[in-house]
XYZ file of C-alpha atoms in Angstrom:
620
model
C -28.421 4.012 -88.417
C -25.038 5.751 -88.164
C -22.451 3.733 -86.253
C -20.433 5.310 -83.500
C -16.756 5.427 -84.448
C -14.614 3.467 -82.014
C -11.064 2.124 -82.204
C -11.968 -1.618 -82.074
C -8.363 -2.589 -82.809
C -7.144 -1.130 -79.517
C -7.392 -3.766 -76.805
C -6.799 -1.099 -74.206
C -9.836 0.881 -75.328
C -11.914 -2.251 -75.585
C -11.459 -3.164 -71.910
C -11.342 0.362 -70.459
C -13.358 0.707 -67.226
C -15.037 3.848 -68.444
C -14.455 6.073 -71.426
C -15.985 8.922 -73.266
C -17.154 8.828 -76.899
C -16.493 11.826 -79.082
C -19.203 14.365 -78.243
C -19.156 15.668 -81.826
C -19.939 12.215 -83.252
C -22.865 11.708 -80.900
C -24.239 15.228 -81.299
C -24.315 14.760 -85.083
C -26.342 11.594 -84.691
C -29.935 11.852 -86.007
C -32.886 10.899 -83.762
C -36.410 9.945 -84.466
C -37.642 11.630 -81.263
C -36.405 14.706 -79.459
C -36.814 13.073 -76.009
C -34.162 10.417 -76.600
C -30.631 10.889 -75.324
C -27.474 8.982 -76.205
C -25.075 7.361 -73.719
C -21.618 8.936 -74.041
C -19.991 8.111 -70.629
C -20.279 5.140 -68.262
C -18.726 5.019 -64.821
C -20.397 2.282 -62.745
C -23.860 3.506 -61.753
C -23.167 7.015 -63.215
C -24.030 7.476 -66.882
C -23.859 10.674 -68.940
C -25.978 11.329 -72.013
C -26.159 13.893 -74.808
C -29.142 15.453 -76.602
C -31.034 15.670 -73.292
C -32.082 19.322 -73.130
C -35.764 18.278 -73.065
C -35.229 16.149 -69.943
C -35.711 17.436 -66.371
C -33.706 17.000 -63.152
C -35.020 14.128 -60.983
C -36.850 12.688 -64.019
C -36.939 8.901 -64.231
C -35.423 7.531 -67.430
C -34.675 4.128 -68.968
C -31.154 3.602 -70.218
C -30.011 1.395 -73.119
C -31.534 -1.592 -74.879
C -32.155 -3.327 -71.517
C -34.171 -0.288 -70.327
C -32.199 0.108 -67.078
C -33.998 2.355 -64.610
C -32.236 5.643 -63.804
C -32.763 9.158 -62.555
C -31.424 12.438 -63.927
C -29.347 14.072 -61.186
C -27.990 17.050 -63.085
C -28.350 18.868 -66.435
C -25.793 21.070 -68.260
C -27.247 22.371 -71.511
C -27.912 19.201 -73.529
C -25.737 16.896 -71.382
C -27.277 15.060 -68.450
C -25.814 12.974 -65.612
C -27.910 9.950 -64.705
C -27.825 7.768 -61.601
C -28.665 4.202 -62.674
C -30.394 1.910 -60.178
C -29.281 -1.340 -61.847
C -25.966 -2.883 -62.878
C -24.586 -1.132 -65.941
C -22.316 -3.989 -67.011
C -22.812 -4.590 -70.770
C -24.145 -1.093 -71.417
C -22.497 0.398 -74.516
C -21.773 3.913 -75.745
C -24.313 5.151 -78.256
C -27.277 3.325 -76.713
C -30.392 5.423 -76.248
C -31.789 7.018 -73.117
C -35.598 7.276 -73.013
C -37.712 9.775 -71.133
C -40.628 8.636 -68.944
C -41.900 12.181 -68.445
C -42.213 11.750 -64.670
C -39.925 11.866 -61.610
C -38.768 8.713 -59.826
C -42.042 7.594 -58.187
C -43.591 4.732 -56.326
C -47.048 3.229 -56.894
C -49.147 3.521 -53.789
C -52.154 1.249 -53.279
C -53.374 -2.033 -51.740
C -50.754 -4.790 -51.832
C -47.828 -3.063 -50.128
C -48.487 -4.430 -46.623
C -46.897 -7.835 -46.144
C -44.813 -7.432 -49.308
C -41.037 -7.468 -49.719
C -39.517 -4.935 -52.139
C -36.114 -3.919 -53.363
C -34.881 -0.298 -53.151
C -37.040 0.924 -56.055
C -40.264 -0.887 -55.093
C -39.872 -4.003 -57.232
C -41.487 -6.982 -55.404
C -38.882 -9.646 -54.711
C -41.387 -12.550 -54.719
C -42.447 -11.631 -58.235
C -38.826 -11.294 -59.360
C -37.972 -14.688 -57.842
C -40.764 -16.346 -59.889
C -39.265 -14.774 -63.040
C -35.573 -15.314 -62.458
C -35.061 -17.534 -59.369
C -32.071 -16.315 -57.309
C -30.931 -13.072 -58.949
C -32.498 -9.775 -60.025
C -31.790 -9.529 -63.805
C -30.988 -6.164 -65.425
C -33.816 -4.547 -67.357
C -36.617 -6.355 -65.572
C -38.482 -3.022 -65.593
C -40.256 -1.140 -62.869
C -42.481 -3.955 -61.597
C -44.474 -2.787 -58.572
C -47.532 -4.082 -56.702
C -49.766 -6.599 -58.446
C -52.141 -4.899 -60.902
C -54.019 -8.135 -61.731
C -55.184 -8.927 -58.213
C -58.782 -8.038 -57.372
C -59.547 -6.262 -54.077
C -62.811 -6.223 -52.197
C -63.646 -2.496 -52.265
C -66.231 -0.563 -50.257
C -67.053 2.704 -52.076
C -68.252 5.238 -49.504
C -69.181 8.201 -51.723
C -72.177 8.742 -53.991
C -73.024 10.802 -57.025
C -73.306 14.506 -56.198
C -70.846 14.473 -53.248
C -68.091 17.080 -53.241
C -64.611 15.681 -52.481
C -61.502 17.589 -51.483
C -57.856 16.526 -51.455
C -57.130 13.825 -48.870
C -60.781 12.792 -48.410
C -61.438 9.039 -48.374
C -63.639 7.760 -51.211
C -63.248 3.984 -50.724
C -61.928 1.390 -48.267
C -60.142 -1.887 -48.920
C -59.393 -4.481 -46.181
C -55.738 -4.903 -47.205
C -55.055 -7.360 -44.355
C -57.050 -8.537 -41.326
C -55.258 -5.817 -39.328
C -55.151 -2.863 -41.766
C -57.945 -1.141 -43.638
C -56.514 0.631 -46.699
C -58.212 3.996 -47.221
C -58.202 5.354 -50.784
C -57.776 9.138 -50.725
C -58.364 11.872 -53.297
C -54.915 12.903 -54.630
C -53.338 16.227 -53.701
C -54.523 19.244 -55.730
C -57.587 17.350 -56.961
C -61.116 18.177 -55.861
C -64.559 18.216 -57.389
C -68.061 16.861 -57.603
C -68.688 13.100 -57.971
C -70.114 12.458 -61.438
C -70.049 8.703 -61.165
C -69.454 6.240 -58.328
C -69.515 2.507 -58.919
C -71.082 -0.046 -56.588
C -68.933 -1.725 -53.938
C -67.357 -4.894 -55.226
C -64.117 -6.456 -56.489
C -61.789 -4.192 -58.485
C -58.213 -4.184 -59.799
C -55.761 -1.376 -59.034
C -56.201 0.463 -62.337
C -60.006 0.207 -62.430
C -61.849 3.544 -62.275
C -64.279 3.450 -59.380
C -65.131 7.177 -58.982
C -65.216 9.973 -61.593
C -64.838 13.598 -60.370
C -65.700 16.785 -62.235
C -63.119 19.425 -61.231
C -63.700 23.186 -61.010
C -62.365 23.709 -64.561
C -64.787 21.125 -65.963
C -62.124 18.462 -66.451
C -62.949 14.924 -65.456
C -60.620 13.027 -63.122
C -60.745 9.250 -62.721
C -60.091 7.843 -59.216
C -58.694 4.313 -59.144
C -57.358 2.030 -56.385
C -53.812 3.348 -56.706
C -51.838 6.534 -57.175
C -48.234 7.571 -57.818
C -46.034 9.889 -55.826
C -42.426 11.189 -56.441
C -40.205 9.712 -53.731
C -38.057 12.771 -53.136
C -41.058 14.994 -52.387
C -42.739 14.973 -48.949
C -46.465 14.298 -49.082
C -48.615 17.301 -48.085
C -50.335 17.646 -44.671
C -52.794 20.062 -43.094
C -50.359 21.036 -40.327
C -47.833 19.658 -37.846
C -49.020 19.186 -34.264
C -46.927 19.018 -31.088
C -45.637 15.585 -30.068
C -47.320 14.336 -26.909
C -47.523 10.524 -26.775
C -44.807 7.883 -26.578
C -44.036 5.072 -28.991
C -44.266 2.182 -26.493
C -41.689 -0.516 -27.292
C -41.829 -2.786 -24.237
C -38.091 -2.297 -23.835
C -37.374 -0.952 -20.319
C -34.245 1.027 -21.118
C -36.172 2.850 -23.859
C -39.674 3.301 -22.381
C -38.545 4.170 -18.871
C -35.109 5.800 -19.322
C -34.911 7.225 -22.874
C -38.490 7.346 -24.205
C -39.264 7.697 -27.924
C -42.275 9.765 -29.087
C -44.700 9.004 -31.869
C -43.580 11.316 -34.675
C -40.068 11.496 -33.237
C -36.611 10.853 -34.578
C -34.149 8.367 -33.104
C -30.498 7.732 -33.833
C -29.280 4.235 -33.009
C -25.468 4.191 -33.450
C -23.226 1.230 -32.606
C -20.215 -0.660 -33.806
C -20.253 -4.153 -35.231
C -21.873 -6.721 -32.910
C -23.441 -4.224 -30.508
C -27.021 -5.203 -31.392
C -28.360 -2.484 -33.712
C -30.304 -4.946 -35.847
C -31.713 -6.844 -32.845
C -32.776 -3.574 -31.200
C -34.553 -2.527 -34.404
C -36.193 -5.946 -34.575
C -37.554 -5.318 -31.060
C -38.849 -1.940 -32.163
C -40.496 -3.516 -35.179
C -41.955 -6.511 -33.274
C -43.291 -4.802 -30.172
C -43.789 -1.046 -30.718
C -47.393 0.147 -30.700
C -47.155 1.693 -34.184
C -49.977 0.650 -36.483
C -47.617 -0.033 -39.416
C -43.883 -0.866 -39.614
C -41.724 -0.055 -42.650
C -38.395 -1.876 -42.307
C -35.732 -0.609 -44.741
C -32.576 -2.672 -45.102
C -30.730 0.043 -47.029
C -27.524 -1.814 -47.905
C -27.078 -3.928 -44.783
C -25.398 -7.299 -45.027
C -27.261 -10.179 -46.609
C -27.306 -12.370 -43.501
C -28.916 -9.613 -41.432
C -31.716 -9.066 -43.974
C -32.109 -12.832 -44.305
C -32.759 -12.975 -40.568
C -35.500 -10.344 -40.978
C -37.049 -12.148 -43.978
C -37.054 -15.539 -42.189
C -38.115 -14.370 -38.753
C -40.838 -11.759 -39.400
C -43.311 -14.005 -41.276
C -43.336 -16.360 -38.287
C -43.924 -13.649 -35.632
C -47.275 -13.007 -33.995
C -48.345 -9.426 -33.242
C -49.174 -9.259 -29.479
C -51.869 -6.650 -30.106
C -53.884 -8.568 -32.720
C -52.619 -12.155 -32.246
C -52.138 -12.306 -36.003
C -49.010 -12.457 -38.169
C -46.851 -9.365 -37.732
C -46.361 -9.200 -41.526
C -50.023 -8.071 -41.702
C -48.808 -4.630 -40.610
C -45.259 -4.667 -42.016
C -43.584 -3.591 -45.270
C -40.045 -4.874 -45.907
C -37.527 -3.201 -48.226
C -34.599 -5.599 -48.651
C -31.659 -3.836 -50.260
C -28.505 -5.739 -49.384
C -24.941 -4.561 -49.783
C -24.323 -6.627 -52.946
C -27.115 -4.798 -54.839
C -26.281 -1.683 -56.902
C -25.074 1.085 -54.652
C -27.446 3.660 -56.191
C -30.477 1.541 -55.186
C -29.434 1.848 -51.514
C -29.894 5.597 -51.819
C -33.306 5.199 -53.406
C -34.523 2.710 -50.736
C -34.563 5.428 -48.044
C -36.901 7.620 -50.122
C -39.070 4.668 -51.205
C -39.597 3.678 -47.582
C -40.380 7.152 -46.261
C -42.872 7.797 -49.100
C -44.742 4.542 -48.326
C -44.787 5.533 -44.640
C -46.220 8.964 -45.385
C -48.940 7.405 -47.524
C -50.210 5.262 -44.630
C -49.780 8.197 -42.263
C -52.195 10.144 -44.475
C -54.806 7.456 -43.811
C -54.548 8.244 -40.069
C -52.118 5.512 -39.028
C -49.083 5.774 -36.738
C -46.117 4.480 -38.775
C -42.631 3.586 -37.604
C -39.670 3.353 -39.976
C -36.605 1.238 -39.255
C -33.688 2.310 -41.415
C -30.887 -0.257 -41.131
C -28.516 1.368 -41.627
C -28.240 5.006 -42.680
C -24.437 4.578 -42.855
C -24.844 2.347 -45.902
C -27.001 5.077 -47.483
C -24.301 7.642 -46.715
C -21.663 5.349 -48.220
C -23.749 5.154 -51.384
C -23.878 8.970 -51.470
C -20.081 9.044 -51.029
C -19.496 6.581 -53.882
C -21.829 8.325 -56.269
C -20.426 11.745 -55.363
C -16.934 10.367 -56.150
C -18.041 9.077 -59.536
C -19.662 12.473 -60.214
C -16.270 14.027 -59.415
C -17.735 16.261 -56.715
C -15.492 17.923 -54.148
C -15.299 15.623 -51.090
C -15.702 16.870 -47.513
C -14.797 15.093 -44.267
C -13.731 11.430 -44.745
C -14.690 11.592 -48.416
C -18.425 12.138 -47.783
C -20.066 14.793 -49.950
C -20.485 18.288 -48.471
C -24.268 17.919 -48.738
C -24.413 14.868 -46.386
C -25.851 16.930 -43.465
C -28.580 18.426 -45.632
C -29.586 15.017 -47.016
C -29.802 13.590 -43.452
C -31.880 16.601 -42.391
C -34.230 16.210 -45.359
C -34.801 12.551 -44.351
C -35.369 13.072 -40.658
C -37.598 16.121 -41.066
C -40.145 13.979 -42.869
C -40.950 12.431 -39.458
C -43.543 14.137 -37.329
C -46.953 14.096 -35.677
C -49.427 15.693 -38.076
C -52.976 16.551 -38.861
C -53.668 15.004 -42.280
C -55.576 16.580 -45.163
C -58.610 14.534 -44.068
C -58.348 15.984 -40.546
C -57.026 12.849 -38.794
C -54.130 12.749 -36.340
C -51.263 10.502 -37.392
C -47.481 10.211 -37.198
C -44.286 8.925 -38.808
C -41.488 7.923 -36.421
C -37.987 7.356 -37.795
C -35.517 5.036 -36.055
C -32.236 5.241 -38.002
C -29.394 2.870 -37.212
C -25.872 4.170 -37.776
C -22.837 1.931 -38.247
C -19.736 3.946 -37.371
C -16.524 2.108 -38.344
C -14.908 0.713 -35.221
C -17.668 2.227 -33.068
C -16.139 5.690 -33.488
C -18.998 8.101 -32.809
C -16.921 11.089 -33.967
C -17.208 10.038 -37.653
C -19.339 12.292 -39.930
C -22.523 10.221 -40.245
C -22.958 9.737 -36.463
C -22.039 13.353 -35.695
C -24.457 14.737 -38.256
C -27.200 12.317 -37.212
C -26.896 13.676 -33.627
C -27.660 17.137 -35.006
C -31.052 16.074 -36.380
C -32.455 13.462 -33.985
C -34.035 14.144 -30.581
C -33.362 10.713 -29.031
C -29.882 9.170 -29.237
C -29.631 5.553 -28.128
C -25.850 4.882 -28.110
C -24.982 1.182 -28.281
C -21.870 0.332 -26.306
C -19.459 -2.410 -27.336
C -18.283 -2.945 -23.704
C -21.853 -3.680 -22.637
C -22.350 -5.918 -25.701
C -19.189 -7.894 -25.004
C -20.356 -8.254 -21.372
C -23.601 -9.715 -22.833
C -25.613 -6.842 -21.468
C -28.471 -6.439 -24.004
C -29.883 -4.097 -25.148
C -26.397 -2.608 -25.101
C -27.726 0.967 -24.842
C -25.278 2.994 -22.802
C -27.219 4.381 -19.863
C -24.829 7.320 -19.421
C -24.133 8.603 -22.957
C -27.608 8.056 -24.375
C -30.254 10.767 -24.100
C -33.838 11.575 -25.060
C -35.239 15.047 -25.512
C -38.716 13.519 -25.317
C -38.528 12.728 -21.551
C -39.670 16.189 -20.518
C -42.206 16.462 -23.410
C -43.838 13.117 -22.460
C -43.886 13.757 -18.677
C -47.555 14.805 -18.731
C -48.500 11.646 -20.582
C -46.596 9.439 -18.154
C -48.109 11.243 -15.173
C -51.625 10.701 -16.447
C -51.296 7.158 -17.877
C -48.667 5.452 -15.706
C -47.859 7.268 -12.484
C -46.921 10.797 -11.337
C -43.816 9.202 -9.789
C -42.560 7.627 -13.011
C -40.293 10.403 -14.258
C -39.011 11.120 -10.734
C -38.008 7.483 -10.292
C -36.305 7.544 -13.710
C -34.281 10.622 -12.755
C -33.358 9.070 -9.385
C -32.073 5.834 -11.009
C -30.061 7.703 -13.644
C -28.466 9.754 -10.876
C -27.529 6.537 -8.976
C -25.902 5.185 -12.157
C -23.932 8.407 -12.587
C -22.754 8.255 -8.966
C -21.735 4.616 -9.465
C -19.626 5.657 -12.461
C -17.678 8.145 -10.298
C -17.287 5.617 -7.469
C -15.955 3.002 -9.850
C -12.920 5.186 -10.500
C -12.145 5.113 -6.744
C -12.831 1.380 -6.518
C -10.396 0.644 -9.313
C -7.674 2.449 -7.345
C -8.227 1.395 -3.766
C -10.865 -1.399 -3.836
C -14.521 -1.504 -2.743
C -13.766 -2.432 0.884
C -12.610 1.079 1.818
C -15.874 2.716 0.738
C -18.304 3.841 3.454
C -21.485 1.790 3.698
C -23.745 4.398 1.966
C -21.444 4.453 -1.083
C -21.182 0.681 -1.130
C -24.992 0.609 -1.162
C -25.032 2.914 -4.199
C -22.825 0.394 -6.014
C -25.085 -2.467 -5.056
C -28.314 -0.712 -6.127
C -26.699 0.438 -9.393
C -25.753 -3.186 -10.091
C -29.387 -4.199 -9.492
C -30.645 -1.425 -11.802
C -28.313 -2.593 -14.590
C -28.799 -6.324 -14.177
C -32.347 -6.486 -12.921
C -33.936 -3.650 -14.898
C -31.888 -2.409 -17.883
C -30.707 -5.818 -19.046
C -33.496 -7.493 -21.004
C -33.750 -10.888 -22.687
C -35.303 -10.608 -26.166
C -35.830 -14.396 -26.276
C -37.509 -14.844 -22.879
C -41.290 -15.194 -22.844
C -41.851 -12.808 -19.903
C -38.943 -10.477 -20.491
C -39.115 -9.825 -24.247
C -41.953 -7.300 -23.878
C -42.779 -5.439 -20.663
C -45.865 -3.266 -20.182
C -45.321 0.245 -18.823
C -47.076 -0.424 -15.508
C -44.746 -3.348 -14.838
C -41.749 -1.160 -15.671
C -42.962 1.446 -13.180
C -43.609 -1.167 -10.456
C -40.160 -2.702 -11.028
C -38.524 0.724 -10.546
C -40.667 1.192 -7.422
C -39.449 -2.148 -6.017
C -35.773 -1.169 -6.612
C -36.427 2.272 -5.024
C -38.101 0.628 -2.027
C -35.086 -1.650 -1.632
C -32.716 1.362 -1.786
C -34.618 3.476 0.700
C -35.163 0.553 3.156
C -31.480 -0.459 2.958
C -30.340 3.163 3.285
C -32.374 3.488 6.506
C -30.467 0.473 7.828
C -27.078 1.909 6.799
C -27.842 5.144 8.633
C -28.109 3.362 11.970
C -24.811 1.561 11.404
C -25.910 -1.841 10.065
C -23.036 -3.281 7.914
C -23.660 -3.606 4.175
C -22.748 -7.311 4.414
C -25.687 -7.880 6.784
C -28.026 -5.956 4.481
C -27.027 -8.177 1.553
C -27.636 -11.362 3.589
C -31.399 -10.789 3.782
C -31.935 -12.779 0.529
C -34.103 -10.086 -1.014
C -31.617 -8.908 -3.643
C -31.959 -12.175 -5.629
C -35.754 -11.852 -5.485
C -35.446 -8.329 -6.960
C -33.062 -9.532 -9.689
C -35.427 -12.352 -10.639
C -38.655 -10.319 -10.702
C -38.354 -9.559 -14.402
C -38.672 -13.312 -15.171
C -40.913 -14.370 -12.222
C -43.636 -11.736 -12.608
C -45.777 -11.778 -15.789
C -47.358 -8.702 -17.351
C -50.817 -9.727 -16.114
C -49.888 -10.536 -12.489
C -48.378 -7.296 -11.253
C -49.736 -7.670 -7.697
C -46.653 -9.893 -7.037
C -44.470 -6.755 -7.340
C -46.540 -4.992 -4.686
C -46.119 -8.055 -2.447
C -42.348 -7.961 -3.051
C -42.238 -4.290 -2.017
C -44.126 -5.084 1.199
C -41.752 -8.014 1.828
C -38.727 -5.715 1.493
C -40.148 -3.052 3.810
C -41.000 -5.681 6.484
C -37.628 -7.472 6.269
C -35.544 -4.313 6.749
C -37.927 -2.937 9.344
C -37.401 -6.131 11.368
C -33.624 -5.827 10.824
C -33.582 -2.258 12.191
C -35.527 -3.351 15.269
C -32.896 -5.953 16.076
C -30.117 -3.376 15.965
C -32.062 -0.702 17.796
């Protein structure tokens, strides 16, 4: 073996942060195999190698003696640039780079639900058993457990013809989720052999197909898919049904659709993570993929400790039975943050192809963007606004466009919904990640630090937030909740907008100078904010609210407004209207009325109508 010439006497060279070995020396080095490169440049997670003309862009490689996992991001003749997903400390010039012959991929099969992975799908429980508290370099691409046996129901028989996307076996992955094993894309043929139903491991062949060209294809319990490539579908279908979250400000004011895209921006302490927790806990998606792509360790710790204890209200079983967690904290290699986004969306698309509605929580896409910025800097690419790479908008677009409501290859209707948190520094929504996110999402739930500091949670600003799904979902709300629902929503938003204008006058001259009808608008707006939009995530009755209760609560507030307005019009003072004692009843209804006893809200409406009717009679 020829040694690489280095000046070992120079202390400066010995401790240099990154350096480049003479290309001529490395190019003259002999190799046993043509598909081995040689490290000639190291700059944090960015490594360059020579003799790599046989490699491909986006190919997964292993780097050095420790076999660090990396991905080829660019090729220039025989020199390649590699993004390494592990710490490169200790990596030396002259070490070899090995080809895997395949792009960066994830293994898809039973065992993902209820599991906790890092950004490149390595199970953290397994790693903890091996190395306790830290992820060691070179642990390899450990994925789901290949030794576990799964009870498998094989639903095809010899002689059947199978096409891409068709289900050939079913595995009860958890009590809540049946895992459907599907024929891979671009594979079809006649069943030559089908084993009996029973217990099988992931790599066991259970069905053998004969393809059109006569080649045999073995179907197992798992498959692989490149993370940067969207999984194929039959066609996209129009969005038409909401993702119900049980959060009033979302479901009633700024609804989210199944297959939709949501931006959730907010400064530090405004409740992004808690809001995403509420989405994950209560939304009516079949499966949740929670991606902590570089968020702080304490926030991911909260997820990891809390989720296993939670009970799913739909099944009364552990919520982890329909959840996949990707925990990629900010002290892990920055390149792995970037990979975690693609790992998560690929897993989501896989379950979507089975016919499930999947919701992705990305917390937070700003950390992903920061990883792009750091890697772009190390690649010496020309920076754009605030140092982010010029391709930031296109990367965000590529991520969000993988959401959608689709018809799968097997003919089922399914969806992937993406809820992406954004962490603008100082809550400045004009920074590049937030601005570009707004371009590609249809619902924008802006978290407001003033509301958060006033302990108004969820701190979703009711004036600057918007949802393009409100008009799309109107038909669904009309048919499944009430034809009045969207009208009441519009009326309450208008009252809040009027209150905002009146507040400017109040700050100048005080509330006492306002006419009674305007003072009533202020009072009703206060009730809407405090009694409807503010919601306690820790309260038994208030944490999750069914849509019918949300509608009836809005109806009670509207009844109060109309009844009080009728009193104002005949000259009854606003102070007298407030003294009726009904306002406190309205403010307390969110706690006092449970989801299964909504007749109490009808009684409250009747009580309001009677009380103000009696008051008008006195004055008349």
